[in-house]
mmCIF file of C-alpha atoms in Angstrom:
data_model
loop_
_atom_site.group_PDB
_atom_site.id
_atom_site.type_symbol
_atom_site.label_atom_id
_atom_site.label_comp_id
_atom_site.label_asym_id
_atom_site.label_seq_id
_atom_site.Cartn_x
_atom_site.Cartn_y
_atom_site.Cartn_z
ATOM 1 C CA GLY K 188 8.677 1.245 -29.480
ATOM 2 C CA ASN K 189 8.371 -0.350 -26.072
ATOM 3 C CA SER K 190 5.458 0.547 -23.860
ATOM 4 C CA VAL K 191 3.795 -0.333 -20.586
ATOM 5 C CA THR K 192 0.080 -0.034 -19.940
ATOM 6 C CA GLN K 193 -1.407 -0.255 -16.501
ATOM 7 C CA MET K 194 -4.895 0.204 -15.206
ATOM 8 C CA GLU K 195 -5.989 3.665 -14.297
ATOM 9 C CA GLY K 196 -6.741 4.468 -10.735
ATOM 10 C CA PRO K 197 -7.413 5.311 -8.175
ATOM 11 C CA VAL K 198 -8.088 1.877 -6.824
ATOM 12 C CA THR K 199 -9.968 2.185 -3.555
ATOM 13 C CA LEU K 200 -10.188 -0.812 -1.236
ATOM 14 C CA SER K 201 -11.040 -1.641 2.312
ATOM 15 C CA GLU K 202 -8.360 -3.069 4.544
ATOM 16 C CA GLU K 203 -7.827 -6.833 4.051
ATOM 17 C CA ALA K 204 -9.336 -6.772 0.561
ATOM 18 C CA PHE K 205 -7.682 -8.516 -2.380
ATOM 19 C CA LEU K 206 -5.708 -6.341 -4.740
ATOM 20 C CA THR K 207 -5.014 -6.696 -8.436
ATOM 21 C CA ILE K 208 -3.375 -4.004 -10.536
ATOM 22 C CA ASN K 209 -3.144 -4.973 -14.175
ATOM 23 C CA CYS K 210 -0.049 -4.326 -16.254
ATOM 24 C CA THR K 211 0.663 -5.297 -19.848
ATOM 25 C CA TYR K 212 3.668 -4.485 -21.932
ATOM 26 C CA THR K 213 4.828 -4.267 -25.517
ATOM 27 C CA ALA K 214 8.474 -4.905 -26.257
ATOM 28 C CA THR K 215 10.755 -6.572 -28.724
ATOM 29 C CA GLY K 216 12.634 -9.356 -27.054
ATOM 30 C CA TYR K 217 12.399 -10.203 -23.389
ATOM 31 C CA PRO K 218 12.946 -7.359 -20.966
ATOM 32 C CA SER K 219 12.974 -7.629 -17.221
ATOM 33 C CA LEU K 220 9.766 -6.467 -15.556
ATOM 34 C CA PHE K 221 9.429 -4.448 -12.390
ATOM 35 C CA TRP K 222 6.932 -3.002 -9.976
ATOM 36 C CA TYR K 223 7.942 0.165 -8.149
ATOM 37 C CA VAL K 224 6.078 1.855 -5.332
ATOM 38 C CA GLN K 225 5.982 5.552 -4.516
ATOM 39 C CA TYR K 226 4.790 6.661 -1.108
ATOM 40 C CA PRO K 227 3.532 10.239 -0.748
ATOM 41 C CA GLY K 228 6.254 12.831 -1.154
ATOM 42 C CA GLU K 229 8.955 10.271 -1.844
ATOM 43 C CA GLY K 230 10.873 8.864 -4.784
ATOM 44 C CA LEU K 231 10.211 5.436 -6.222
ATOM 45 C CA GLN K 232 11.509 2.241 -4.697
ATOM 46 C CA LEU K 233 11.633 -1.252 -6.078
ATOM 47 C CA LEU K 234 8.821 -3.501 -4.896
ATOM 48 C CA LEU K 235 9.531 -6.635 -6.899
ATOM 49 C CA LYS K 236 10.926 -7.850 -10.193
ATOM 50 C CA ALA K 237 11.058 -10.774 -12.596
ATOM 51 C CA THR K 238 13.767 -11.270 -15.159
ATOM 52 C CA LYS K 239 12.360 -13.990 -17.400
ATOM 53 C CA ALA K 240 9.148 -15.665 -18.436
ATOM 54 C CA ASP K 241 7.251 -17.534 -15.703
ATOM 55 C CA ASP K 242 9.360 -15.963 -12.971
ATOM 56 C CA LYS K 243 7.369 -14.762 -9.977
ATOM 57 C CA GLY K 244 8.537 -11.717 -8.103
ATOM 58 C CA SER K 245 7.376 -11.274 -4.521
ATOM 59 C CA ASN K 246 7.926 -8.893 -1.659
ATOM 60 C CA LYS K 247 5.917 -7.659 1.350
ATOM 61 C CA GLY K 248 3.009 -9.911 0.420
ATOM 62 C CA PHE K 249 2.850 -8.602 -3.144
ATOM 63 C CA GLU K 250 3.346 -10.939 -6.096
ATOM 64 C CA ALA K 251 3.558 -10.666 -9.856
ATOM 65 C CA THR K 252 4.260 -13.329 -12.480
ATOM 66 C CA TYR K 253 5.987 -12.638 -15.795
ATOM 67 C CA ARG K 254 3.548 -13.986 -18.401
ATOM 68 C CA LYS K 255 5.105 -14.004 -21.840
ATOM 69 C CA GLU K 256 2.034 -15.439 -23.562
ATOM 70 C CA THR K 257 -0.175 -12.604 -22.390
ATOM 71 C CA THR K 258 2.639 -10.021 -22.103
ATOM 72 C CA SER K 259 1.448 -9.238 -18.610
ATOM 73 C CA PHE K 260 2.852 -8.664 -15.151
ATOM 74 C CA HIS K 261 -0.164 -8.112 -12.919
ATOM 75 C CA LEU K 262 0.429 -7.106 -9.310
ATOM 76 C CA GLU K 263 -1.527 -8.921 -6.603
ATOM 77 C CA LYS K 264 -1.808 -8.952 -2.851
ATOM 78 C CA GLY K 265 -4.138 -11.106 -0.862
ATOM 79 C CA SER K 266 -4.867 -8.706 1.979
ATOM 80 C CA VAL K 267 -4.014 -5.033 1.707
ATOM 81 C CA GLN K 268 -3.261 -2.740 4.594
ATOM 82 C CA VAL K 269 -3.706 0.987 5.028
ATOM 83 C CA SER K 270 0.074 1.314 4.854
ATOM 84 C CA ASP K 271 -0.015 -0.043 1.292
ATOM 85 C CA SER K 272 -1.642 3.179 0.116
ATOM 86 C CA ALA K 273 0.734 4.529 -2.511
ATOM 87 C CA VAL K 274 1.235 4.837 -6.244
ATOM 88 C CA TYR K 275 2.394 1.701 -8.037
ATOM 89 C CA PHE K 276 4.360 1.758 -11.284
ATOM 90 C CA CYS K 277 4.896 -1.123 -13.655
ATOM 91 C CA ALA K 278 8.078 -0.925 -15.726
ATOM 92 C CA LEU K 279 10.243 -2.797 -18.182
ATOM 93 C CA ALA K 280 14.006 -2.457 -18.352
ATOM 94 C CA GLY K 281 17.241 -4.385 -18.385
ATOM 95 C CA GLY K 282 20.011 -4.961 -20.883
ATOM 96 C CA SER K 283 19.810 -2.348 -23.617
ATOM 97 C CA TYR K 284 16.231 -1.320 -22.818
ATOM 98 C CA ILE K 285 15.577 2.251 -21.843
ATOM 99 C CA PRO K 286 13.481 1.960 -18.685
ATOM 100 C CA THR K 287 9.841 2.398 -19.622
ATOM 101 C CA PHE K 288 7.137 3.061 -17.060
ATOM 102 C CA GLY K 289 3.396 2.804 -16.978
ATOM 103 C CA ARG K 290 1.372 5.810 -15.894
ATOM 104 C CA GLY K 291 1.104 4.658 -12.309
ATOM 105 C CA THR K 292 -1.900 3.441 -10.352
ATOM 106 C CA SER K 293 -2.892 5.080 -7.117
ATOM 107 C CA LEU K 294 -4.034 2.699 -4.392
ATOM 108 C CA ILE K 295 -6.087 3.986 -1.485
ATOM 109 C CA VAL K 296 -6.813 1.595 1.349
ATOM 110 C CA HIS K 297 -9.417 2.557 3.930
ATOM 111 C CA PRO K 298 -9.482 1.158 7.477
ATOM 112 C CA GLY H 243 21.206 -1.860 -1.539
ATOM 113 C CA ALA H 244 22.470 0.932 -3.714
ATOM 114 C CA VAL H 245 21.589 4.451 -2.645
ATOM 115 C CA VAL H 246 20.906 7.468 -4.776
ATOM 116 C CA SER H 247 20.682 10.816 -3.049
ATOM 117 C CA GLN H 248 18.997 13.815 -4.589
ATOM 118 C CA HIS H 249 19.295 17.382 -3.387
ATOM 119 C CA PRO H 250 17.527 19.653 -2.712
ATOM 120 C CA SER H 251 14.322 17.866 -1.836
ATOM 121 C CA TRP H 252 12.359 21.032 -2.398
ATOM 122 C CA VAL H 253 13.115 24.472 -3.737
ATOM 123 C CA ILE H 254 11.141 27.631 -4.311
ATOM 124 C CA CYS H 255 12.512 30.206 -6.687
ATOM 125 C CA LYS H 256 11.478 33.322 -8.520
ATOM 126 C CA SER H 257 10.639 33.289 -12.182
ATOM 127 C CA GLY H 258 13.710 33.859 -14.335
ATOM 128 C CA THR H 259 16.220 32.334 -11.960
ATOM 129 C CA SER H 260 18.100 29.078 -12.435
ATOM 130 C CA VAL H 261 17.932 26.077 -10.159
ATOM 131 C CA LYS H 262 20.393 23.214 -9.901
ATOM 132 C CA ILE H 263 19.395 19.753 -8.707
ATOM 133 C CA GLU H 264 22.061 17.230 -7.794
ATOM 134 C CA CYS H 265 21.838 13.473 -8.011
ATOM 135 C CA ARG H 266 24.541 11.370 -6.375
ATOM 136 C CA SER H 267 25.118 7.643 -6.297
ATOM 137 C CA LEU H 268 26.433 7.127 -2.786
ATOM 138 C CA ASP H 269 27.849 3.629 -2.806
ATOM 139 C CA PHE H 270 28.220 2.720 -6.443
ATOM 140 C CA GLN H 271 29.357 4.222 -9.700
ATOM 141 C CA ALA H 272 26.791 5.248 -12.245
ATOM 142 C CA THR H 273 27.926 5.855 -15.795
ATOM 143 C CA THR H 274 24.322 6.518 -16.701
ATOM 144 C CA MET H 275 21.588 8.379 -14.883
ATOM 145 C CA PHE H 276 18.029 9.082 -15.904
ATOM 146 C CA TRP H 277 16.122 12.270 -15.192
ATOM 147 C CA TYR H 278 12.352 12.186 -14.946
ATOM 148 C CA ARG H 279 9.697 14.768 -14.487
ATOM 149 C CA GLN H 280 6.589 13.696 -12.678
ATOM 150 C CA PHE H 281 3.376 15.437 -13.538
ATOM 151 C CA PRO H 282 0.187 15.589 -11.518
ATOM 152 C CA LYS H 283 -1.728 12.316 -11.611
ATOM 153 C CA GLN H 284 1.549 10.477 -11.249
ATOM 154 C CA SER H 285 2.922 9.871 -14.749
ATOM 155 C CA LEU H 286 6.691 9.835 -15.117
ATOM 156 C CA MET H 287 8.185 11.474 -18.151
ATOM 157 C CA LEU H 288 11.732 10.591 -19.079
ATOM 158 C CA MET H 289 13.490 13.865 -19.828
ATOM 159 C CA ALA H 290 16.988 12.745 -20.602
ATOM 160 C CA THR H 291 19.692 10.190 -20.067
ATOM 161 C CA SER H 292 22.939 11.554 -18.712
ATOM 162 C CA ASN H 293 26.166 9.808 -19.549
ATOM 163 C CA GLU H 294 29.372 10.301 -17.637
ATOM 164 C CA GLY H 295 31.915 12.136 -19.721
ATOM 165 C CA SER H 296 29.647 12.806 -22.683
ATOM 166 C CA LYS H 297 26.589 14.767 -23.694
ATOM 167 C CA ALA H 298 23.204 13.861 -22.350
ATOM 168 C CA THR H 299 20.616 12.275 -24.600
ATOM 169 C CA TYR H 300 17.377 14.234 -24.490
ATOM 170 C CA GLU H 301 13.930 12.877 -25.204
ATOM 171 C CA GLN H 302 11.867 14.416 -27.926
ATOM 172 C CA GLY H 303 10.226 17.627 -26.863
ATOM 173 C CA VAL H 304 12.613 18.375 -24.001
ATOM 174 C CA GLU H 305 14.496 21.647 -24.438
ATOM 175 C CA LYS H 306 18.205 21.055 -24.111
ATOM 176 C CA ASP H 307 18.973 24.697 -23.388
ATOM 177 C CA LYS H 308 16.268 24.833 -20.765
ATOM 178 C CA PHE H 309 17.206 21.708 -18.886
ATOM 179 C CA LEU H 310 20.971 21.478 -18.709
ATOM 180 C CA ILE H 311 22.313 18.123 -17.662
ATOM 181 C CA ASN H 312 25.878 17.483 -16.652
ATOM 182 C CA HIS H 313 27.385 14.179 -15.604
ATOM 183 C CA ALA H 314 30.795 15.237 -14.440
ATOM 184 C CA SER H 315 31.784 12.148 -12.506
ATOM 185 C CA LEU H 316 30.773 8.554 -11.960
ATOM 186 C CA THR H 317 28.787 9.533 -8.891
ATOM 187 C CA LEU H 318 27.237 12.887 -9.740
ATOM 188 C CA SER H 319 24.756 14.134 -12.289
ATOM 189 C CA THR H 320 23.142 17.554 -12.176
ATOM 190 C CA LEU H 321 20.029 19.021 -13.744
ATOM 191 C CA THR H 322 19.879 22.793 -14.054
ATOM 192 C CA VAL H 323 16.563 24.385 -14.877
ATOM 193 C CA THR H 324 17.541 27.641 -16.529
ATOM 194 C CA SER H 325 15.401 30.763 -16.479
ATOM 195 C CA ALA H 326 12.701 28.888 -14.646
ATOM 196 C CA HIS H 327 9.058 29.763 -15.155
ATOM 197 C CA PRO H 328 5.947 28.687 -13.279
ATOM 198 C CA GLU H 329 5.206 26.003 -15.870
ATOM 199 C CA ASP H 330 8.502 24.353 -14.897
ATOM 200 C CA SER H 331 7.121 23.712 -11.429
ATOM 201 C CA SER H 332 7.112 19.966 -10.970
ATOM 202 C CA PHE H 333 8.610 16.998 -9.168
ATOM 203 C CA TYR H 334 11.937 15.977 -10.689
ATOM 204 C CA ILE H 335 13.358 12.547 -10.016
ATOM 205 C CA CYS H 336 16.711 11.037 -10.916
ATOM 206 C CA SER H 337 17.618 7.392 -11.058
ATOM 207 C CA ALA H 338 20.604 5.213 -11.767
ATOM 208 C CA PRO H 339 20.589 1.661 -13.087
ATOM 209 C CA GLY H 340 21.995 -1.158 -11.054
ATOM 210 C CA THR H 341 24.629 -3.410 -12.493
ATOM 211 C CA SER H 342 25.892 -6.883 -11.848
ATOM 212 C CA GLY H 343 29.408 -6.886 -13.130
ATOM 213 C CA ARG H 344 29.117 -5.109 -16.459
ATOM 214 C CA ALA H 345 25.552 -6.189 -17.077
ATOM 215 C CA ASN H 346 22.645 -3.814 -16.597
ATOM 216 C CA THR H 347 20.226 -5.591 -14.271
ATOM 217 C CA GLY H 348 17.408 -3.252 -15.225
ATOM 218 C CA GLU H 349 16.685 -2.286 -11.641
ATOM 219 C CA LEU H 350 16.669 1.431 -11.063
ATOM 220 C CA PHE H 351 17.660 3.176 -7.866
ATOM 221 C CA PHE H 352 15.796 6.413 -7.427
ATOM 222 C CA GLY H 353 16.588 9.624 -5.679
ATOM 223 C CA GLU H 354 14.078 11.046 -3.253
ATOM 224 C CA GLY H 355 12.897 13.584 -5.791
ATOM 225 C CA SER H 356 13.030 17.379 -5.872
ATOM 226 C CA ARG H 357 9.908 19.506 -5.706
ATOM 227 C CA LEU H 358 10.444 22.706 -7.669
ATOM 228 C CA THR H 359 8.044 25.592 -7.283
ATOM 229 C CA VAL H 360 8.584 28.637 -9.451
ATOM 230 C CA LEU H 361 6.773 31.758 -8.336
#
């Protein structure tokens, strides 16, 4: 079946540090890939997405590139802020795919 | 963007009682909605897929008689936790897929979540 694997957290960084959260997937065919963010006490909201290989999704300074050859969709940000502290979920979905999520990675950014 | 509203956002109930959680798509029609349970340490577990006008599809290991799902209209799905027990305490989240025409874009629109505490 389809699956998404993302690095375990928590990831703890100082403000303005570089962020990478790794995500790899296993799927038949070519799903769309997503990153969702969950702030404390809230539901999930879409952060960015990519619908085909080599597409780059970006939003709020975050980026992720759909890499078919490595089946990856790593999330990056050049300079994190305290307000970026949240849980980040990598997911695959689209078409006939049942949405499949990774376990989530908690990010803690210290001033 | 599309909005999904979930209610109540938190509920405390006594053991043995039933609790209903509503999930509404406010500005779009959702023939399908997904119900998740979120455990401590963040992981999301898909419980079931509700389909408007037909029976829900439950994931393996989820008790159908325990977690009743009804999708009565194109904008409303409900999850009823029957005879709740403390181990049912959790954060329940619904979501609906976005569409572009008839195509499923894959993007999910999530409700705010419902925190259930069973005493």
